[in-house]
Coordinates of C-alpha atoms and ligand atoms in Angstrom, one line a residue:
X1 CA 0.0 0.0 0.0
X2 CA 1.5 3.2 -1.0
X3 CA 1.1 6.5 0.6
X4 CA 1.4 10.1 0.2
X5 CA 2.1 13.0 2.8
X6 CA 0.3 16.1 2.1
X7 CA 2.7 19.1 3.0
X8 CA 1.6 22.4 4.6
X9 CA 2.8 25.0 1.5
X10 CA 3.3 27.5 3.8
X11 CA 5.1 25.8 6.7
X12 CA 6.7 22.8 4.8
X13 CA 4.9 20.4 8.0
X14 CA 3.5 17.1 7.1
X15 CA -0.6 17.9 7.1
X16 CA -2.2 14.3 6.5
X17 CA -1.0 11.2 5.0
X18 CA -3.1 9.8 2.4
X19 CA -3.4 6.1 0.6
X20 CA -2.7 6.2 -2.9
X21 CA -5.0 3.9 -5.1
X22 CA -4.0 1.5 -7.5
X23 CA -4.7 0.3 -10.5
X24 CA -7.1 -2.8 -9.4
X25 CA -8.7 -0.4 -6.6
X26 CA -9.3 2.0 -9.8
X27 CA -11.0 -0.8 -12.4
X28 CA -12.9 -1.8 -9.4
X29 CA -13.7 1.4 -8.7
X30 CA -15.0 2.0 -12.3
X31 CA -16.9 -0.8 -12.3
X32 CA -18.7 0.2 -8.8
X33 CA -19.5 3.2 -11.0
X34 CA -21.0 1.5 -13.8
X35 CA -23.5 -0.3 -11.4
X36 CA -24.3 2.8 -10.1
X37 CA -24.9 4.8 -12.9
X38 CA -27.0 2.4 -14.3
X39 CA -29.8 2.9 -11.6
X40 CA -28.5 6.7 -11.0
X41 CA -29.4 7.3 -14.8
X42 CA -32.9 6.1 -13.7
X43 CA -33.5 8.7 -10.4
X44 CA -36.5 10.6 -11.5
X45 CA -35.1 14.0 -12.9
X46 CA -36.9 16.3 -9.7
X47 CA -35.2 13.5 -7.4
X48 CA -32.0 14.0 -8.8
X49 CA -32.5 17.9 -8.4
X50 CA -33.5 17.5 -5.0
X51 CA -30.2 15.2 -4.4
X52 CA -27.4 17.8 -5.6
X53 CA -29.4 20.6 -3.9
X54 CA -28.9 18.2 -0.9
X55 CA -25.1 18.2 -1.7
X56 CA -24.9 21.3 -2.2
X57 CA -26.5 21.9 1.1
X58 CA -23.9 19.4 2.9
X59 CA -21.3 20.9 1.3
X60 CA -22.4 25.0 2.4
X61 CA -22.8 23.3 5.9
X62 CA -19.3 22.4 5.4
X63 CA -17.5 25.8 4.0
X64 CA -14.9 26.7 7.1
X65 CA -13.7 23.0 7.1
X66 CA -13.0 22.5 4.2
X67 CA -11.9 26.2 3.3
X68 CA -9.2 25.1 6.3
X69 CA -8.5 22.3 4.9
X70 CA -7.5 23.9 1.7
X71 CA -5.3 26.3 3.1
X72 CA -3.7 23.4 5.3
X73 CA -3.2 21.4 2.1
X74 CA -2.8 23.7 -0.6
X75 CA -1.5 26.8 0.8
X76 CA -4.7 28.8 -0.3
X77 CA -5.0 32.2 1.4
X78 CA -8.2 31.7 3.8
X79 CA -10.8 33.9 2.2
X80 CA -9.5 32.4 -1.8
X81 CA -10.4 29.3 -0.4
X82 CA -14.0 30.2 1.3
X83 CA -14.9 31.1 -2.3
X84 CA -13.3 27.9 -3.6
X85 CA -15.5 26.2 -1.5
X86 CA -18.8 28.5 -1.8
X87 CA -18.1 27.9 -5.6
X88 CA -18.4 24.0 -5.5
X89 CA -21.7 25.1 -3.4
X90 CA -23.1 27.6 -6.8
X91 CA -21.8 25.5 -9.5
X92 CA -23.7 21.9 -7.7
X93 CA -27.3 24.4 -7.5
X94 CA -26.8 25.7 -10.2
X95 CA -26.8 21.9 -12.4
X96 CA -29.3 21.1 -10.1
X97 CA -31.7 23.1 -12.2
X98 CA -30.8 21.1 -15.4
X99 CA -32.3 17.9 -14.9
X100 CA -35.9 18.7 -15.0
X101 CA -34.8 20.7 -17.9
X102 CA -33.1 18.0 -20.4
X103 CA -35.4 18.3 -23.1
X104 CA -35.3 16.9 -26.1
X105 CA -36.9 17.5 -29.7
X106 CA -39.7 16.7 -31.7
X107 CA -39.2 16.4 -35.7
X108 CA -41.6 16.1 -38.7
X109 CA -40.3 13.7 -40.6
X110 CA -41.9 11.8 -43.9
X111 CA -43.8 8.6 -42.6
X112 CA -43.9 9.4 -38.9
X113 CA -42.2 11.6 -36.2
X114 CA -38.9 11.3 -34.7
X115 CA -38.0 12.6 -30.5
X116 CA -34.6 12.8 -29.6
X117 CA -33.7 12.2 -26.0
X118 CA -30.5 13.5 -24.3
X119 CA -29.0 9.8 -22.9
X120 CA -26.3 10.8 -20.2
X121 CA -22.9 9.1 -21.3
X122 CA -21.9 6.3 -18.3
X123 CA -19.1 6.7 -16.2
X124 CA -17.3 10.0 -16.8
X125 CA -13.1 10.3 -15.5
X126 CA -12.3 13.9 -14.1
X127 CA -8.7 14.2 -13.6
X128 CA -7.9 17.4 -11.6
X129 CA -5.2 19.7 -11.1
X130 CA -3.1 20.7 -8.1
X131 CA -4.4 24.6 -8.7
X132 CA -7.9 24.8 -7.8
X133 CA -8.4 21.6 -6.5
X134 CA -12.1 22.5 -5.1
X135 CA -13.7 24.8 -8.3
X136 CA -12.2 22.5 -10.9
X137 CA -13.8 19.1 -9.0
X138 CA -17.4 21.0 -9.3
X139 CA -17.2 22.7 -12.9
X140 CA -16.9 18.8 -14.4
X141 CA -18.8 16.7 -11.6
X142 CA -22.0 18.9 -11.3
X143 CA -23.0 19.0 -14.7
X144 CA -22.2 15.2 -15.2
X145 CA -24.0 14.0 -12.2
X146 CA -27.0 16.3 -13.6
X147 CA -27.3 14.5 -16.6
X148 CA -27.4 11.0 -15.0
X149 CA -23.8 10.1 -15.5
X150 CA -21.7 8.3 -12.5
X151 CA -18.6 10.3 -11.7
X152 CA -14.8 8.8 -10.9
X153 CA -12.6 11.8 -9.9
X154 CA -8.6 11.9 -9.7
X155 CA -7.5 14.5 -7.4
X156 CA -4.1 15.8 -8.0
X157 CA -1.6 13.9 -5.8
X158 CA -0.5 16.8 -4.0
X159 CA -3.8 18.2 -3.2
X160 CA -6.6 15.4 -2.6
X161 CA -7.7 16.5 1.0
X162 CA -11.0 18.8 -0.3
X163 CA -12.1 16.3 -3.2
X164 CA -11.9 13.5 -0.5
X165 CA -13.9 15.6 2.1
X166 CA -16.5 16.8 -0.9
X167 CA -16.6 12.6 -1.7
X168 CA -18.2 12.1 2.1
X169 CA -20.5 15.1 1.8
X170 CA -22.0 13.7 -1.2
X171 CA -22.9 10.5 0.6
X172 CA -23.9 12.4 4.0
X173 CA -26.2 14.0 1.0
X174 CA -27.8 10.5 0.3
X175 CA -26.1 10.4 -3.2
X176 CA -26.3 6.8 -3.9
X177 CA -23.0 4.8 -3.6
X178 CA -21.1 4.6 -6.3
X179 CA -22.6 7.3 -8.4
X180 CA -19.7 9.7 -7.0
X181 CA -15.9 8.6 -6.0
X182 CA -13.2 10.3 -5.3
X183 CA -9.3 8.2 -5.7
X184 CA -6.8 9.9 -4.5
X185 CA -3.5 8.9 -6.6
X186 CA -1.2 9.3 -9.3
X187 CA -1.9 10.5 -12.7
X188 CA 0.3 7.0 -14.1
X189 CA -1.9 5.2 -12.1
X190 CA -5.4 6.4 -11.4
X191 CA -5.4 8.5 -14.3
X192 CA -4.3 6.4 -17.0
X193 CA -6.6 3.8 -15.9
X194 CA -9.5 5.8 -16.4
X195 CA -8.4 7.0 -19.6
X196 CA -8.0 3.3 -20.8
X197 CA -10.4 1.7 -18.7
X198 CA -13.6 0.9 -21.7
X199 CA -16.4 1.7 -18.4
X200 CA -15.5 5.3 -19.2
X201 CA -16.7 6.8 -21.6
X202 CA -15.5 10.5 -21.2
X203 CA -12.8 12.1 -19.6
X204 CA -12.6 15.6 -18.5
X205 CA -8.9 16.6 -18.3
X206 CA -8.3 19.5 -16.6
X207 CA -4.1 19.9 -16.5
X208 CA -1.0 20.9 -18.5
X209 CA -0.8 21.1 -22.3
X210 CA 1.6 17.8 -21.9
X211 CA -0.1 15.7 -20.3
X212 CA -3.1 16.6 -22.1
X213 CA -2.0 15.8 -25.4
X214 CA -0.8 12.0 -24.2
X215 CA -4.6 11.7 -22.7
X216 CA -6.0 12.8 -26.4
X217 CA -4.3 10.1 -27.7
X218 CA -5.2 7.7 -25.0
X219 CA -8.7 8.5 -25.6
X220 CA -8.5 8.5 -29.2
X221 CA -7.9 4.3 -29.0
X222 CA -11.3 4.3 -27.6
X223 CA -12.7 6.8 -29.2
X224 CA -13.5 8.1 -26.2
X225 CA -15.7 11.6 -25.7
X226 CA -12.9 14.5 -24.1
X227 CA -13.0 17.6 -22.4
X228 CA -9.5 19.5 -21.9
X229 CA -9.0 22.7 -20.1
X230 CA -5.3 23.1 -20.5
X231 CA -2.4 25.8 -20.0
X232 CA -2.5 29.6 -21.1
X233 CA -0.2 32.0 -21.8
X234 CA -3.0 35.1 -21.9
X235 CA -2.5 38.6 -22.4
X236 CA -4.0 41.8 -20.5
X237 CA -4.3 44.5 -23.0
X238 CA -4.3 48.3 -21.5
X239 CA -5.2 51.3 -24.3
X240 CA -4.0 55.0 -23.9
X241 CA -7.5 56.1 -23.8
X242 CA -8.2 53.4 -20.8
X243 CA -8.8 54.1 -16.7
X244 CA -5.5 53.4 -16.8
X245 CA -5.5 53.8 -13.0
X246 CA -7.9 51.2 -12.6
X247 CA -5.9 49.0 -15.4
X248 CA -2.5 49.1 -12.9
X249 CA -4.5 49.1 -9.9
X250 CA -6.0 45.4 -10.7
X251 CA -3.4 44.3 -12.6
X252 CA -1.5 42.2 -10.3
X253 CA -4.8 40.1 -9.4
X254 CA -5.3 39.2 -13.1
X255 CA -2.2 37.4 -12.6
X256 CA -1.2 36.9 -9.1
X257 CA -3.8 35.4 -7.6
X258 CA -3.6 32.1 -6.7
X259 CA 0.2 33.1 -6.4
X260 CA 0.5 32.9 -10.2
X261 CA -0.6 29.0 -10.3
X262 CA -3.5 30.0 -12.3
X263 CA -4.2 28.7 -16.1
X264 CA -6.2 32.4 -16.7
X265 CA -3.3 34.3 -15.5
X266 CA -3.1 37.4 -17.4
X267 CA 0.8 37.2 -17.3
X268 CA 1.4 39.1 -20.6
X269 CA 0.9 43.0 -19.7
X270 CA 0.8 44.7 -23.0
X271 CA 0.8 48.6 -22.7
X272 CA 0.2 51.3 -25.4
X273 CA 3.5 52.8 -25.9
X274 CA 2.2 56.3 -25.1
X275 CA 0.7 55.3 -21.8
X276 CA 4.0 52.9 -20.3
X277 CA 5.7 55.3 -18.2
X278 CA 2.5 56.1 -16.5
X279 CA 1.1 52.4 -16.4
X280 CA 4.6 51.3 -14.9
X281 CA 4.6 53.9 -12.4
X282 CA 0.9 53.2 -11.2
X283 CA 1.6 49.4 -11.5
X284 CA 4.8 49.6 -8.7
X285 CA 2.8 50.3 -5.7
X286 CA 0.2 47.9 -7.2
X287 CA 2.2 45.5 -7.2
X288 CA 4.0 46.3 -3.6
X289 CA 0.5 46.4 -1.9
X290 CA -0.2 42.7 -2.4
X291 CA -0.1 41.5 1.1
X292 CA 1.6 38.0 0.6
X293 CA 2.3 36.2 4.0
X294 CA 0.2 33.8 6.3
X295 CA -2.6 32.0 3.9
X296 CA -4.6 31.6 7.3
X297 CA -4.8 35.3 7.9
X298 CA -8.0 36.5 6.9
X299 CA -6.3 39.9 5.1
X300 CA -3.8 37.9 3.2
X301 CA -4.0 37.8 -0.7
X302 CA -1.0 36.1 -1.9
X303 CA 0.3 32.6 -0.2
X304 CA 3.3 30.1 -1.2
X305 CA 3.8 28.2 -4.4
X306 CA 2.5 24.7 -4.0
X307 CA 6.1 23.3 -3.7
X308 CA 10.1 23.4 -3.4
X309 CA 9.9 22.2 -6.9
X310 CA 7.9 24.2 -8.3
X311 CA 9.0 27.4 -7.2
X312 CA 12.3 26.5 -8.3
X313 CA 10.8 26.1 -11.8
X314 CA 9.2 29.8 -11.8
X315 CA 12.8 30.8 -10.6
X316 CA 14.5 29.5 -13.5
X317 CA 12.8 32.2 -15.7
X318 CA 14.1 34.7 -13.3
X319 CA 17.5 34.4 -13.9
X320 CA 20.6 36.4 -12.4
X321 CA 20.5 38.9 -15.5
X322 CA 16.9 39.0 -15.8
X323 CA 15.5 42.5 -16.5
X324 CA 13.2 42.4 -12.7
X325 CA 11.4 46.2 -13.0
X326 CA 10.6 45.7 -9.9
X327 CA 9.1 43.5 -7.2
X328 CA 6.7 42.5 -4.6
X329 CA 7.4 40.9 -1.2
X330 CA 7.5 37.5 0.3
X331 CA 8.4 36.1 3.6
X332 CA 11.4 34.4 4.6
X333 CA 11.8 31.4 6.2
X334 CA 9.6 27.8 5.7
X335 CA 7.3 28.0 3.1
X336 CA 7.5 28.1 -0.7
X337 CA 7.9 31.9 -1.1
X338 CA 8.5 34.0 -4.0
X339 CA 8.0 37.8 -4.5
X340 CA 5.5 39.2 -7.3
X341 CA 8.0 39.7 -9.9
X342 CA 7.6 42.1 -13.1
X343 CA 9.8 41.6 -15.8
X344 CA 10.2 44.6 -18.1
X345 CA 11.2 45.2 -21.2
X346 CA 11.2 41.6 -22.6
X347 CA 12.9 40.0 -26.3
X348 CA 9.2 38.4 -27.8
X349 CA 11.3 35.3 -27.8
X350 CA 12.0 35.1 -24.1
X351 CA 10.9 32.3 -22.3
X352 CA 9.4 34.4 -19.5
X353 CA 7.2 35.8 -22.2
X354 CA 6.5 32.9 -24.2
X355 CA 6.2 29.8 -22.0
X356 CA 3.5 29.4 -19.1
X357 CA 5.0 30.3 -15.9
X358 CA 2.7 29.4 -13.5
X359 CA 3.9 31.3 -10.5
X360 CA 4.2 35.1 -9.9
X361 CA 5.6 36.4 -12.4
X362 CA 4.5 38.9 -15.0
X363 CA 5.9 40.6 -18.2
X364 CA 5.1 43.9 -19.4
X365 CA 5.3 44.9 -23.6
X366 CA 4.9 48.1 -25.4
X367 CA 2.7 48.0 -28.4
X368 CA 1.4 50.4 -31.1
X369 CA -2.2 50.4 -32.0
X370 CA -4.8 48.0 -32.2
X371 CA -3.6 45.9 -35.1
X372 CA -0.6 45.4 -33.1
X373 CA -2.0 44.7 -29.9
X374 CA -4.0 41.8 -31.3
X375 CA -1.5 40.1 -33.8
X376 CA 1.2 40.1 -29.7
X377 CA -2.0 38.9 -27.8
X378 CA -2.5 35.8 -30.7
X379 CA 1.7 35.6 -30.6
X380 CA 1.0 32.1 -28.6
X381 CA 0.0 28.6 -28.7
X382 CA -2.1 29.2 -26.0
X383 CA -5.6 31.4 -25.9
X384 CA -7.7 30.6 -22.5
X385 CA -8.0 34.1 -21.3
X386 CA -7.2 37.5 -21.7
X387 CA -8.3 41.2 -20.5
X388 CA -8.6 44.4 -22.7
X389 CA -9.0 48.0 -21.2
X390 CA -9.9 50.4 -23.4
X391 CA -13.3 53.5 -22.9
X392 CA -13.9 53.1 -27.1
X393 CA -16.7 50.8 -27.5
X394 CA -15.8 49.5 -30.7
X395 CA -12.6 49.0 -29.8
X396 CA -13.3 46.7 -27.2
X397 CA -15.6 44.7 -29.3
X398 CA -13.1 44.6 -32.3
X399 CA -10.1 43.9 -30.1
X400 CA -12.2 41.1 -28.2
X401 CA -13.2 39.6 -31.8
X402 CA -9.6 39.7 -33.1
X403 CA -7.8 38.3 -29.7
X404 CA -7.7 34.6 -30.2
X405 CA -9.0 33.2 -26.7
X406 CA -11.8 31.5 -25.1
X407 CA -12.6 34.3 -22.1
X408 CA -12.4 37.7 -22.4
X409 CA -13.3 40.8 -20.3
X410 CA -13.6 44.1 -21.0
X411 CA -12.3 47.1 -18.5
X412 CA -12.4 43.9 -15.8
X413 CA -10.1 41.5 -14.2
X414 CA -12.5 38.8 -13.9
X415 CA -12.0 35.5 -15.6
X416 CA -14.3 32.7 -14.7
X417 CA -18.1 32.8 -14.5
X418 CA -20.1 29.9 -14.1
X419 CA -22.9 31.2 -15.6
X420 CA -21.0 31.1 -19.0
X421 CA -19.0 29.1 -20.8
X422 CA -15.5 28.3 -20.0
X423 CA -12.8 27.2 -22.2
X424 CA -9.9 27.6 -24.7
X425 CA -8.3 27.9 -28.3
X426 CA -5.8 26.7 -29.8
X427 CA -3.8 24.7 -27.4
X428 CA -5.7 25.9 -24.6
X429 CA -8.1 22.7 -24.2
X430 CA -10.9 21.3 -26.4
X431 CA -14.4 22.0 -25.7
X432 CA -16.6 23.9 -22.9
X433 CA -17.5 23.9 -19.4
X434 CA -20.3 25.6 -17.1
X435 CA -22.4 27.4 -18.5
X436 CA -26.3 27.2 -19.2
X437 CA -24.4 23.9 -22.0
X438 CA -22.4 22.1 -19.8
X439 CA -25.0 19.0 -19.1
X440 CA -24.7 18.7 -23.2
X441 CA -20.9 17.4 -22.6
X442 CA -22.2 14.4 -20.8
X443 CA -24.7 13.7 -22.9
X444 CA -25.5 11.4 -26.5
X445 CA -28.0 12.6 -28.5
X446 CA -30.5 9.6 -29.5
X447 CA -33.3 10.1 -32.0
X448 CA -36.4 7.5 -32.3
X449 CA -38.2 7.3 -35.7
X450 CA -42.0 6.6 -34.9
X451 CA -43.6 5.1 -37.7
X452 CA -47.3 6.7 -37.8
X453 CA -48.5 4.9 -41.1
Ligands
TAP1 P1 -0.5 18.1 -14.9 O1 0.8 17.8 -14.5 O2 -0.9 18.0 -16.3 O3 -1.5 17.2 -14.0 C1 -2.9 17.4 -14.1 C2 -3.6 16.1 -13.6 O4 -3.3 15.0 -14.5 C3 -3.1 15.6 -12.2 O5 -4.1 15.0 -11.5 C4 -2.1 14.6 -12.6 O6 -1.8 13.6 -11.7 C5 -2.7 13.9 -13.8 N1 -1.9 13.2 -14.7 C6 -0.5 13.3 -14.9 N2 -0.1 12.4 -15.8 C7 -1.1 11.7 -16.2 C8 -1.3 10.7 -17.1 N3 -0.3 10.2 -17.8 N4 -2.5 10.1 -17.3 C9 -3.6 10.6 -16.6 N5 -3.5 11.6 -15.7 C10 -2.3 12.2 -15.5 O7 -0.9 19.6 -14.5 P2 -0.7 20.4 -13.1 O8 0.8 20.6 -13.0 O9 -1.3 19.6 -12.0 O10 -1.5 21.7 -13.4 C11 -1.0 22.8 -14.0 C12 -1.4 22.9 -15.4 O11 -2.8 22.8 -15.5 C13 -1.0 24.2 -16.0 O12 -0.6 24.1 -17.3 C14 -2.4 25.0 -16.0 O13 -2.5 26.0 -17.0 C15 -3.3 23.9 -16.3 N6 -4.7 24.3 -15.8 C16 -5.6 24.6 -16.8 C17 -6.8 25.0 -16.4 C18 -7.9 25.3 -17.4 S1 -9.4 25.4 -16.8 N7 -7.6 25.4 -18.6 C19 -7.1 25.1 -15.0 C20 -6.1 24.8 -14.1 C21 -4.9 24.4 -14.5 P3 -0.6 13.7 -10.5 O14 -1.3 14.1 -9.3 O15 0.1 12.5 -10.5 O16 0.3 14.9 -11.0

């Protein structure tokens, strides 16, 4: 039996040990869901409302614990991960709407009529990252449980402790066994099993651009459905004729939250030329102000990198001559620490502004005009996110039609919304989530030919 220590990210102590599952545990674990599913499919659709409005009710009952634990495990600042936590709470009401709402259609057709009917899929595999180990669970497990399907998730190895916790609530709930397990475990393992495991019939991948391309092809032997939300590289554009005070002043959350370890990060800064000096000026104390320290202190915005390793790979694109404009603060001592660092000017063919850094770390461009704003923003493989500040109208709504990227906002840092859907281009992922669509993903669409003569 092999085990993993979850480590405090802010103290570098040992928080909970947990049992990794193996590859039998995992194809029995599929099969469990299978059996489930098939009855789960069969819950009357108001019953199955009534049972995620349960969960969700279990899991708002549950919001300090397992905010805590998040913070203990993942080195979450305290009031990031109460809204983790309230989101898994939204995102299960809000699916529980959809299935007294799975309609099909009715179509004339020679001879007869013909009714579709929206069939959930089976057993669906959600693989999750380290990042936002809470949100990520419910954007994928909500809408699949809505629409009848049984759900297997794979925590990240590092950070299992809330999907585990959320797995209980759901039975305390009175979800029927088996319709929702959680396996702690490796991606080798747990994860490649329910990628070739035939009981599952769609995976929802939520990782790096990597490992997502060796689970397309894994999936592609089975022909098996796919969901990936994968890496980014996205760019927040500021205009001369912008607030540009309120552009700098939110900056440094567009990419910073989440200390960087966020796939929306706005870690491109591109700047009109005419406006730098002042944007740069404005973005210092910005920048300064983020109060990184404690993640348990209810004021803190900014905590540690998930791990030793990791922070030494954000390091390595801060190297000795790097052009650092200037930078935050981070405490010293235990705990995967490192300062809010903005890089500027940058070569285009740096690896700071190319590649996704994942951490703190943020470049800032000159550009000139709009033509050229769009044609750096599209300058990647990647297009998940991306901000554009501008007080031209048209602007905003040519700029947002040019930029190459699945989620845009305008004069705002925000990035996800349940409400709408979530996803990227190019070599950002494949396919949506949330949204008023989601349930669609985890559904087949049947149609019946009646005969009427
Ligand atoms: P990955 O290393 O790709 O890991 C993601 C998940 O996949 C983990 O649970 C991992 O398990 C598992 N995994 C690894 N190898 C696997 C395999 N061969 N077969 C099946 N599963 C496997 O990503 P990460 O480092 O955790 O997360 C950071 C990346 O995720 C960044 O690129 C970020 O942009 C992206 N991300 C994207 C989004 C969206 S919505 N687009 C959101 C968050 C993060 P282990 O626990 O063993 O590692």
């Amino acid at each position: 039996m092999s085990t993993y220590t979850v480590i405090n990210p802010a103290t570098e102590q040992p928080v909970q040990q947990v049992t990794l599952t193996s590859a039998e545990e995992t194809d029995a674990a599929i099969e469990r869901a299978a059996t489930a599913q098939r009855r789960w499919r069969n819950v009357a659709p108001g019953d199955r409302a009534k049972l995620l409005r349960a969960f969700a009710a279990q899991v708002d009952a549950h919001i300090e614990e397992l905010a805590a634990l998040e913070t203990a495990g993942s080195g979450h600042p305290s009031g990031a991960a109460t809204w983790e936590a309230g989101q898994v709470r939204d995102v299960l009401m809000y699916y529980s709407a959809a299935p007294e709402r799975m309609f099909g259609k009715q179509i004339p057709v020679p001879g007869g009529l013909d009714v579709t009917f929206a069939e959930p899929l089976g057993v669906v595999g959600l693989i999750v990252p380290w990042n936002f180990p809470m949100p990520i669970l419910s954007w994928g497990m909500a809408p699949a449980l809505a629409a009848g399907c049984a759900v297997v998730a794979k925590p990240a190895e590092m950070t299992p402790l809330t999907a585990i916790r959320i797995g209980e609530l759901a039975l305390q709930a009175g979800l029927p066994e088996g319709v929702f397990q959680v396996l702690p475990g490796k991606g080798s393992v747990v994860g490649q099993r329910l990628v070739e495991h035939p009981l599952v019939r769609k995976i929802v991948f939520t990782g790096s651009t990597e490992v997502g391309q060796q689970i397309m092809s894994g999936c592609a032997r089975h022909i098996k459905r796919l969901t990936l939300e994968l890496g980014g590289k996205s760019a927040n554009i500021v205009f001369a004729d912008a607030d540009v005070e309120k552009a700098a002043a939110t900056a440094p959350y567009a990419v910073f939250d989440n200390a960087g370890q966020d796939c929306c990060a706005r870690s491109r800064i591109l700047v009109e030329a005419s406006v730098l000096d002042k944007f740069m000026a404005l973005l210092e104390p910005a920048v300064q102000g983020v109060r990184v320290g404690d993640p348990t202190a209810a004021d803190t915005e900014m905590g540690p990198l998930i791990s030793a390793a990791h922070r030494a790979h954000v390091a390595s694109y801060v190297h000795a001559d790097a052009p650092v404009a200037f930078r935050g603060s981070a405490p010293q001592g235990p705990g995967y620490w490192y300062p809010p660092t903005v890089l500027a000017p940058v070569a285009a063919d740096s690896p700071a502004y190319t590649q996704e850094i994942f951490g703190p770390v943020v470049t800032v461009t000159p550009f000139t005009g709009e033509d050229e704003a769009i044609s750096m923003a599209n300058d990647s493989p990647y297009g998940l996110s991306g901000s554009i500040w501008t007080s031209n109208v048209g602007r905003a709504i040519r700029v947002a039609r040019g930029v190459e990227t699945g989620n845009l906002s305008v004069n705002s840092h925000s990035s996800v919304r349940y409400w709408t859907p979530f996803g990227g281009f190019k070599q950002s992922g494949l396919g949506r989530e949330l949204g008023p669509d989601a349930v669609d993903a985890f559904t087949e669409i049947k149609n019946v030919f009646i005969a009427t003569e």
